[in-house]
mmCIF file of C-alpha atoms and ligand atoms in Angstrom:
data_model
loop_
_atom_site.group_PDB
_atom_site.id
_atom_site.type_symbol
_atom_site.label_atom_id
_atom_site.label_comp_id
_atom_site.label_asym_id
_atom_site.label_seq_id
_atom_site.Cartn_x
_atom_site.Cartn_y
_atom_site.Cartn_z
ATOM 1 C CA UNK A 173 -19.658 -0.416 -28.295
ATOM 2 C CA UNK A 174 -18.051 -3.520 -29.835
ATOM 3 C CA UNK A 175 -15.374 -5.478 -27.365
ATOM 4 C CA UNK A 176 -13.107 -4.517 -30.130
ATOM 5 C CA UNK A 177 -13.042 -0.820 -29.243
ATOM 6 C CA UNK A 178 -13.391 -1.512 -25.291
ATOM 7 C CA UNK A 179 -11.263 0.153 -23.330
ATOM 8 C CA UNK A 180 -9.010 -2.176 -21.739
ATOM 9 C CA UNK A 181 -8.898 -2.768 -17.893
ATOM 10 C CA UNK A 182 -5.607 -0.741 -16.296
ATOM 11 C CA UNK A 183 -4.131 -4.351 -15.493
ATOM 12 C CA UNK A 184 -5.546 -7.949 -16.261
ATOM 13 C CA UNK A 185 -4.160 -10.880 -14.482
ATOM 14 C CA UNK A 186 -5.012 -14.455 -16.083
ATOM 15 C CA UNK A 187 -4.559 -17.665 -13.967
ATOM 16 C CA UNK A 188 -1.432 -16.332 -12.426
ATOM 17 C CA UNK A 189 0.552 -18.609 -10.319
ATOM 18 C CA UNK A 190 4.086 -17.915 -8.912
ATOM 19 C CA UNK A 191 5.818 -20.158 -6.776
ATOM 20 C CA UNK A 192 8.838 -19.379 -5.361
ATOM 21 C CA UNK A 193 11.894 -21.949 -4.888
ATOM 22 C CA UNK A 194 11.943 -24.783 -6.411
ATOM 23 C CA UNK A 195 11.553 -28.869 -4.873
ATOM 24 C CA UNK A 196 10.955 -29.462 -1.169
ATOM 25 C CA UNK A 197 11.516 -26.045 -0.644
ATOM 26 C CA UNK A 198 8.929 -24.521 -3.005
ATOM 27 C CA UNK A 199 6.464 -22.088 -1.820
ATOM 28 C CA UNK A 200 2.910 -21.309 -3.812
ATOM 29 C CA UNK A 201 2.607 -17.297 -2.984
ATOM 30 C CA UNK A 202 -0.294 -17.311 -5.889
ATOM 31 C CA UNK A 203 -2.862 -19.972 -7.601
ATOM 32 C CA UNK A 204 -5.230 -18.890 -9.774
ATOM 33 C CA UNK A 205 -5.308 -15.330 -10.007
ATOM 34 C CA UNK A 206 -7.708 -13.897 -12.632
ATOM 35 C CA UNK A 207 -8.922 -10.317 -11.705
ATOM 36 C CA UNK A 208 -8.973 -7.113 -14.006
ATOM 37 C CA UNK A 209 -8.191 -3.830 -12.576
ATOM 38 C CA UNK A 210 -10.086 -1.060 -14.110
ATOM 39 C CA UNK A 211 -8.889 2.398 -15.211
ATOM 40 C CA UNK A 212 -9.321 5.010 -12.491
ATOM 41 C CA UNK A 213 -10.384 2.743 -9.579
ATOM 42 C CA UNK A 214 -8.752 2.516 -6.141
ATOM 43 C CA UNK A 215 -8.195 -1.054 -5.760
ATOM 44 C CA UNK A 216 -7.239 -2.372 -1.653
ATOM 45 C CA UNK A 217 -5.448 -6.108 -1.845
ATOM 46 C CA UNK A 218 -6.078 -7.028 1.746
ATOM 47 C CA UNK A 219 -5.353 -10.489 3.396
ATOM 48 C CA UNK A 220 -3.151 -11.903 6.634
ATOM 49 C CA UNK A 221 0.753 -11.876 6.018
ATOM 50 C CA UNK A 222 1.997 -14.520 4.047
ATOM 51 C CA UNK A 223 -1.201 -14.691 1.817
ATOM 52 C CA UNK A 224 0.210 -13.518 -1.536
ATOM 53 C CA UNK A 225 -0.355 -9.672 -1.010
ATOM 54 C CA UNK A 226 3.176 -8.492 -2.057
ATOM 55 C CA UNK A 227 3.955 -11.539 -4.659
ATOM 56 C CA UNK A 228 0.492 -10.288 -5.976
ATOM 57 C CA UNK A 229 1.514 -6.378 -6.294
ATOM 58 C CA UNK A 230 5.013 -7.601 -7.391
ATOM 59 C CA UNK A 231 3.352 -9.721 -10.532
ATOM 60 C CA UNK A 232 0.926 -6.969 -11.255
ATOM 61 C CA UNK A 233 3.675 -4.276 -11.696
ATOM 62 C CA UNK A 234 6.330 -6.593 -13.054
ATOM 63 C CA UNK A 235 9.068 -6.853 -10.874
ATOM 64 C CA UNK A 236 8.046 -10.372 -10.468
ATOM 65 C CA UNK A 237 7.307 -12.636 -12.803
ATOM 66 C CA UNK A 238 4.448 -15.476 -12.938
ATOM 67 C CA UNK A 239 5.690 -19.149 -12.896
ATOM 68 C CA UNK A 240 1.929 -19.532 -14.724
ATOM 69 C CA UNK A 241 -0.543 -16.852 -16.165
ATOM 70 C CA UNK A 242 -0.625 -13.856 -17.779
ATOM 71 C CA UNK A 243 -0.190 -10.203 -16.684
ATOM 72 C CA UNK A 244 -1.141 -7.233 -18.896
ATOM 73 C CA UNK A 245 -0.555 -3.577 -18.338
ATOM 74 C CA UNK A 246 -3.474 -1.980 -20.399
ATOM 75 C CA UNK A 247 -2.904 -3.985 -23.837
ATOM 76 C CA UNK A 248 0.473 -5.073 -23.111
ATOM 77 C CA UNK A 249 1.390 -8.613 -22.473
ATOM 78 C CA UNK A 250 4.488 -8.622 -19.831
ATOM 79 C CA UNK A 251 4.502 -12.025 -19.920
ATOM 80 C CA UNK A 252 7.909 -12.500 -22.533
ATOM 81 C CA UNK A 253 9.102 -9.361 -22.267
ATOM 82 C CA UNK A 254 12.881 -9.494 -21.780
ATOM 83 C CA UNK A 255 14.394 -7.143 -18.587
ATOM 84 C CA UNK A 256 15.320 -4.416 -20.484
ATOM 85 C CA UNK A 257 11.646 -4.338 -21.826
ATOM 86 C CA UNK A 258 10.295 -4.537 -18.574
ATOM 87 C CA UNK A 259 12.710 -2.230 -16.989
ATOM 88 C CA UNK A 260 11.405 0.191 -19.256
ATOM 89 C CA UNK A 261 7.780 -0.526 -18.709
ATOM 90 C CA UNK A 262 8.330 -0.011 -15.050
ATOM 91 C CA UNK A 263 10.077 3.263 -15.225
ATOM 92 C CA UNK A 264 7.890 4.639 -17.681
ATOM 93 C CA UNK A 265 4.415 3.546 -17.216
ATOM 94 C CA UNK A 266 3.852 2.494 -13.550
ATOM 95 C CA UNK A 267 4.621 4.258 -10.430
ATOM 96 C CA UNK A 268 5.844 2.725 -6.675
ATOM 97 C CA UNK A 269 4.731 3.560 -3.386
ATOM 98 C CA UNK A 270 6.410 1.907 -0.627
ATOM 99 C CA UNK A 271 6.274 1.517 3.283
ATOM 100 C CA UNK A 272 9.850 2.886 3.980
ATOM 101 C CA UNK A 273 8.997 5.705 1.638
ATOM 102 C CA UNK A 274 12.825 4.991 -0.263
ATOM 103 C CA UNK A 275 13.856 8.591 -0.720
ATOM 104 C CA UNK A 276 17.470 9.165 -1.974
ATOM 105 C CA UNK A 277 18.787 10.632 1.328
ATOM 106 C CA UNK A 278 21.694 13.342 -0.047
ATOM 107 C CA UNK A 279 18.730 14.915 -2.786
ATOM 108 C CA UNK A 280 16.217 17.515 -2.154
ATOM 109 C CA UNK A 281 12.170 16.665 -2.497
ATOM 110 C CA UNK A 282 12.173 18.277 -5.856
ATOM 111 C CA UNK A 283 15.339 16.269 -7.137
ATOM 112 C CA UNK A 284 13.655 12.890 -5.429
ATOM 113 C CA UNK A 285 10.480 14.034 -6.967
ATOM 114 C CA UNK A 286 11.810 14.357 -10.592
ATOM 115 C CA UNK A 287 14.407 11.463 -10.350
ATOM 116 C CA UNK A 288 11.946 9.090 -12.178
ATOM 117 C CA UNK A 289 11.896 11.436 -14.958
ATOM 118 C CA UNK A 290 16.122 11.926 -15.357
ATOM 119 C CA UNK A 291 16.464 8.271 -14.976
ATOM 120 C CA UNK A 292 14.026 7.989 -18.376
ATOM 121 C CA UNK A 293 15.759 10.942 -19.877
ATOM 122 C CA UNK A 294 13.040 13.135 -19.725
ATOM 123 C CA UNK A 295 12.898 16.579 -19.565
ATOM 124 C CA UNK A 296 10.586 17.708 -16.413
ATOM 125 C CA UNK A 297 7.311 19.583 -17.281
ATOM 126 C CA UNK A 298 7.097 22.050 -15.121
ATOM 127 C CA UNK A 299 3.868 23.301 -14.311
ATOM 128 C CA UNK A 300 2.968 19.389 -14.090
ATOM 129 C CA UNK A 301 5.842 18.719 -11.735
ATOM 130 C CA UNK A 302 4.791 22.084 -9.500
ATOM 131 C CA UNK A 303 1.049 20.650 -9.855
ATOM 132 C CA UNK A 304 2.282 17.823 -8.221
ATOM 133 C CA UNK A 305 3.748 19.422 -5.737
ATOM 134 C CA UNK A 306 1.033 21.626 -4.744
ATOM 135 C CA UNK A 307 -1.265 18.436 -4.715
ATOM 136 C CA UNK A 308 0.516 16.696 -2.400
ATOM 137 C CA UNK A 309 0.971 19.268 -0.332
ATOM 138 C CA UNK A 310 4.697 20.028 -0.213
ATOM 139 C CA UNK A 311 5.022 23.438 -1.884
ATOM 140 C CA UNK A 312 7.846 25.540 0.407
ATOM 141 C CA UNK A 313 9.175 22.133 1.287
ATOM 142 C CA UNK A 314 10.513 21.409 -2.314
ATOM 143 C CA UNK A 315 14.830 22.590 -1.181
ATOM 144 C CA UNK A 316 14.922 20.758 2.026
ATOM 145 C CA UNK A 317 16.236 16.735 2.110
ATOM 146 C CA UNK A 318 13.970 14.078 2.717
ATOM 147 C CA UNK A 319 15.481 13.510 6.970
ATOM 148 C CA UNK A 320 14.293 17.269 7.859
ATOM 149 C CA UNK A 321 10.641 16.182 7.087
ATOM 150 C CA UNK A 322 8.256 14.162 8.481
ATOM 151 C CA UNK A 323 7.232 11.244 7.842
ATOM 152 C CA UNK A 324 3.610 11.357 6.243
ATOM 153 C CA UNK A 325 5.695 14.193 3.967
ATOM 154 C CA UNK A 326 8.420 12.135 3.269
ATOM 155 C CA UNK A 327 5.344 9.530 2.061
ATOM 156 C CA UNK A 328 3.894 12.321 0.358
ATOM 157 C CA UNK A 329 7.151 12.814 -1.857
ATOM 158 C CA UNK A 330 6.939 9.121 -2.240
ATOM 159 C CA UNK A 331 3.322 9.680 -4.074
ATOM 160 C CA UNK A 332 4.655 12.669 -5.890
ATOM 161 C CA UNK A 333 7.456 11.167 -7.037
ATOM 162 C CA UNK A 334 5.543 7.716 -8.068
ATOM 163 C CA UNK A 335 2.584 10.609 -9.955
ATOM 164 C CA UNK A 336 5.250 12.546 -12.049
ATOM 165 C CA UNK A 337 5.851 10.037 -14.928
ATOM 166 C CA UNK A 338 1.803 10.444 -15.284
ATOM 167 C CA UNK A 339 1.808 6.475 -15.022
ATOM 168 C CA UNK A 340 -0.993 3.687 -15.859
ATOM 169 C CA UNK A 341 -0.853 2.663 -12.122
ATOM 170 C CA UNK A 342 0.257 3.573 -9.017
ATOM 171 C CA UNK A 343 0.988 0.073 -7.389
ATOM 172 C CA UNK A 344 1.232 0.537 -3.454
ATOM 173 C CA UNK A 345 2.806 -1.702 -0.575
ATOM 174 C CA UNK A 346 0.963 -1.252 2.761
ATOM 175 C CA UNK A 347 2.190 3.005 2.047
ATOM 176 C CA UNK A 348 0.425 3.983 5.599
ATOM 177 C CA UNK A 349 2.781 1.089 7.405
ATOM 178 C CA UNK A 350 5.438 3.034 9.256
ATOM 179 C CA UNK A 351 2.650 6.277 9.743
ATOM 180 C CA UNK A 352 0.526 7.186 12.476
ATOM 181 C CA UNK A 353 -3.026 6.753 12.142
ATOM 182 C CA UNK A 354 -3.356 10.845 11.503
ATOM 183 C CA UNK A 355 -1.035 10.861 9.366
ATOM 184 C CA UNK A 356 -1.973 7.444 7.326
ATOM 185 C CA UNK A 357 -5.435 8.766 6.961
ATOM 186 C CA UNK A 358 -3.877 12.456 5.227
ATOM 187 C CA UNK A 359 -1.753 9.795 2.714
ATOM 188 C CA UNK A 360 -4.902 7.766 1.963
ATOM 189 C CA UNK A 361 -6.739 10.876 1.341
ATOM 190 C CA UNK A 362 -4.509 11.878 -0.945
ATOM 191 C CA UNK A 363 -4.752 9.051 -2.814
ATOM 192 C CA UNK A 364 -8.169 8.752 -3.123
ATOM 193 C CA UNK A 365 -7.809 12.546 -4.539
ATOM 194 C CA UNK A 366 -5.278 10.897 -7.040
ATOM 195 C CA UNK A 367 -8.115 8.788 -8.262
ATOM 196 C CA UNK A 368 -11.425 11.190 -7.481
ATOM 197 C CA UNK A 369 -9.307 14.090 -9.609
ATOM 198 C CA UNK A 370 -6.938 13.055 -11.832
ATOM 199 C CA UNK A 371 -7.972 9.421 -13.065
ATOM 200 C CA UNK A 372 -5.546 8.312 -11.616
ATOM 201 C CA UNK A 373 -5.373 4.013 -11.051
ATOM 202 C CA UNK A 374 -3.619 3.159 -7.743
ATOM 203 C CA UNK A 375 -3.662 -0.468 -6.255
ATOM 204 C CA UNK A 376 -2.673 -0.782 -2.863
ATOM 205 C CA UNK A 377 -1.608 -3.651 -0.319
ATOM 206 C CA UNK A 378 -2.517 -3.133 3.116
ATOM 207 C CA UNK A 379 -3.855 -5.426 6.058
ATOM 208 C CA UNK A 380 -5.796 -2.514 7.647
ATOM 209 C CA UNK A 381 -9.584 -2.311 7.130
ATOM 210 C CA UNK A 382 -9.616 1.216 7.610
ATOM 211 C CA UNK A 383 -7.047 1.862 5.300
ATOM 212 C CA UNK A 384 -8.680 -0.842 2.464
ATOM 213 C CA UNK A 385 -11.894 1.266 3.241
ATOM 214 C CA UNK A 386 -10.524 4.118 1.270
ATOM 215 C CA UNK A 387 -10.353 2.159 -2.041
ATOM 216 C CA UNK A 388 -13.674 1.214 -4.661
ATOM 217 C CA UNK A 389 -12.863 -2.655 -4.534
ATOM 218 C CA UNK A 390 -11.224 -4.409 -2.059
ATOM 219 C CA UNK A 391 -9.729 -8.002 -3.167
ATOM 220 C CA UNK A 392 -9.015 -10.871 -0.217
ATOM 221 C CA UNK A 393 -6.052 -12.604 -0.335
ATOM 222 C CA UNK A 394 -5.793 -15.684 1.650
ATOM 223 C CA UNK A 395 -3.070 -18.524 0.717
ATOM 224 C CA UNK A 396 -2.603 -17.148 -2.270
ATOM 225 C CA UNK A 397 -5.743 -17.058 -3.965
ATOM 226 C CA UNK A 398 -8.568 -14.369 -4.335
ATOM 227 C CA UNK A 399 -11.049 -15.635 -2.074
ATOM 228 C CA UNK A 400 -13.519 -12.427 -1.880
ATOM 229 C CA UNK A 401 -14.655 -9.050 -3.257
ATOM 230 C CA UNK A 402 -16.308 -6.098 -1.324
ATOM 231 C CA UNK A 403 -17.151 -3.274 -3.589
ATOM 232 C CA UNK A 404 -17.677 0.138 -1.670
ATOM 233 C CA UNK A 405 -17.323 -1.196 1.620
ATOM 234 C CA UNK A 406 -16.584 0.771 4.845
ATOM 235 C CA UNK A 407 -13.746 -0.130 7.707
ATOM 236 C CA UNK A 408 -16.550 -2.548 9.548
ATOM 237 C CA UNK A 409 -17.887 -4.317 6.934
ATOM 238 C CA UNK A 410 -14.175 -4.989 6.005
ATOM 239 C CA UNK A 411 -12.914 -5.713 9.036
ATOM 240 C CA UNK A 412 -15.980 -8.624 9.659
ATOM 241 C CA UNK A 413 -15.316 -9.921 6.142
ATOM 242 C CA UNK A 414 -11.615 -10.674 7.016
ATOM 243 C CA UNK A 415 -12.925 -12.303 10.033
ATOM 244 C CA UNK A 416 -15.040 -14.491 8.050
ATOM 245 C CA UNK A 417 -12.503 -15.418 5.845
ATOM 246 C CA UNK A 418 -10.585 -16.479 9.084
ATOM 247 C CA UNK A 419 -8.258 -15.098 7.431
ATOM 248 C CA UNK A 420 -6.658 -13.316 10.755
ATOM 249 C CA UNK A 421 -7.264 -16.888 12.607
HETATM 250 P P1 ADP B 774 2.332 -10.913 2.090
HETATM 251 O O1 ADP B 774 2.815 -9.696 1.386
HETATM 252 O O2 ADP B 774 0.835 -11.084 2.046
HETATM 253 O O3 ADP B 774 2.831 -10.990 3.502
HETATM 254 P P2 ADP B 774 4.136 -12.364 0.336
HETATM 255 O O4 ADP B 774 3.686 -12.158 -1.060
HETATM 256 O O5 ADP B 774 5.294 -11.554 0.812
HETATM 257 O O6 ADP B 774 2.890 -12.188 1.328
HETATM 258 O O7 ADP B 774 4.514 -13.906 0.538
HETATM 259 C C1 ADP B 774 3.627 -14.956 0.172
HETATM 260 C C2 ADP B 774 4.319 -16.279 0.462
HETATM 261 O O8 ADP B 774 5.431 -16.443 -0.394
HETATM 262 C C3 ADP B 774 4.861 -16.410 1.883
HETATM 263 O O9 ADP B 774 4.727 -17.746 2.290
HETATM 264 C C4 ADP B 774 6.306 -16.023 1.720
HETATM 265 O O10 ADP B 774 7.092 -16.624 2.728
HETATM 266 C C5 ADP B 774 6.637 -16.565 0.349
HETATM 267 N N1 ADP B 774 7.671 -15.783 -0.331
HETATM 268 C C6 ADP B 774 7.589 -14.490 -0.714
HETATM 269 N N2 ADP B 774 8.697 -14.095 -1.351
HETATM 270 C C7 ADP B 774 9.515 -15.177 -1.383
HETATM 271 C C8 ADP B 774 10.828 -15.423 -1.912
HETATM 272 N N3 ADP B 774 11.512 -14.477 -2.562
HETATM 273 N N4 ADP B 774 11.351 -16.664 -1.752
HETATM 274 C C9 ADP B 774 10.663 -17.640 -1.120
HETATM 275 N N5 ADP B 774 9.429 -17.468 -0.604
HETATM 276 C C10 ADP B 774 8.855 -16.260 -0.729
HETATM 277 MG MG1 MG B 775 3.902 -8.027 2.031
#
């Protein structure tokens, strides 16, 4: 195979910086990013608070925007995109998974579920959408409103809904934050199944080693740059590395 016909990483970052404020005030959240993401991994982004983790996960799925660097999604540059453009590249091609789940209160799971898909005026598939469903376990549970479930299912309507656009990457913010360690370990799983059975690329932002244990790669964050890589890694083994780092010091 030739580089030409390659295929390209999920997401590339190149020399990324972003600093946030400006003058006396100014904050570096990243220096010198440069890591590419392949296709159907499970990618952790672990490191203390404050190192960069969401600024990172922010640039990656552009919501934020580099002060230096590049970002691609597959072969797209983001970098120069206008808003619109990148509105449009977020609804359509990656998904969100966040700690306080964000479920539209007054809709059902199914309407929360396919909300991504009315927003982009698309008409829901659906044996995909009931796919979906069954994966993440919610089938009977599809009429009710997100406050009569709990909340590892109210997560896993968070994954469906982030899954039904079939996006390029799931990009996850610490998504086993506000769950019990039970529970956390059924939304990793399920995760991990994205990956193990439908290809699916999902990078996730945690500062547990147990949940970063779940994932192929795990990156280190620490003051904003990528200071180590464990491939394969169990909870331990992640857990001493971060100690290492001094990175919870
Ligand atoms: P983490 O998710 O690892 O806790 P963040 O990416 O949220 O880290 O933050 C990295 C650094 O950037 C921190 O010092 C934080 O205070 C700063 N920061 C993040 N967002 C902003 C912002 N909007 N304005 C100013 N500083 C910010
Ligand atoms: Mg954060």
């Amino acid at each position: 195979m030739t580089t030409h016909d390659r295929i390209p990483d999920a997401v590339s970052l190149a020399g990324v910086e972003r600093i946030h404020g400006k003058g006396s005030t100014a904050v570096t959240a990243l220096r010198e990013i440069t890591v590419a993401i392949p296709r159907g991994s499970f990618t952790a982004v672990m490191g203390p608070s404050g190192s960069g983790k969401s600024t990172f996960l922010q640039c990656a799925a552009g919501l934020d925007s580099p002060t230096a660097g590049t970002v691609r999604l597959g072969e797209t540059m983001l970098t120069g995109l206008n808003e619109t453009q990148l509105t449009e590249l977020r609804r359509e091609r990656v998904g969100f998974v966040f700690q306080a789940f964000n479920l539209m209160p007054s809709l059902t799971v199914l309407e929360n579920i396919t909300l991504p898909l009315r927003l982009a005026r698309r008409r829901p598939d659906g044996a995909w959408v009931e796919e979906i469903v069954r994966r993440v376990g919610l089938t009977g549970r599809t009429g009710h409103r997100p406050a009569e479930l709990s909340g590892g299912q109210q997560q896993r309507v968070a994954i469906a809904r982030a899954l039904v656009t079939r996006p390029e990457v799931v990009f996850a913010d610490e998504p086993t934050g506000a769950l019990d360690t039970v529970t956390a370990k059924e939304v990793l799983a399920l995760l991990r199944d994205t990956v193990d059975s439908m290809g699916q690329t999902v990078v996730m932002v945690t500062h547990d080693p147990v949940a970063a244990s779940y994932a192929d790669e795990v990156l280190f964050l620490a003051d904003g740059r990528i200071t180590d890589t464990l491939t394969g890694a169990g909870a331990d083994r992640i857990a001493d590395r971060m100690t290492h780092l001094g990175a919870w010091a």
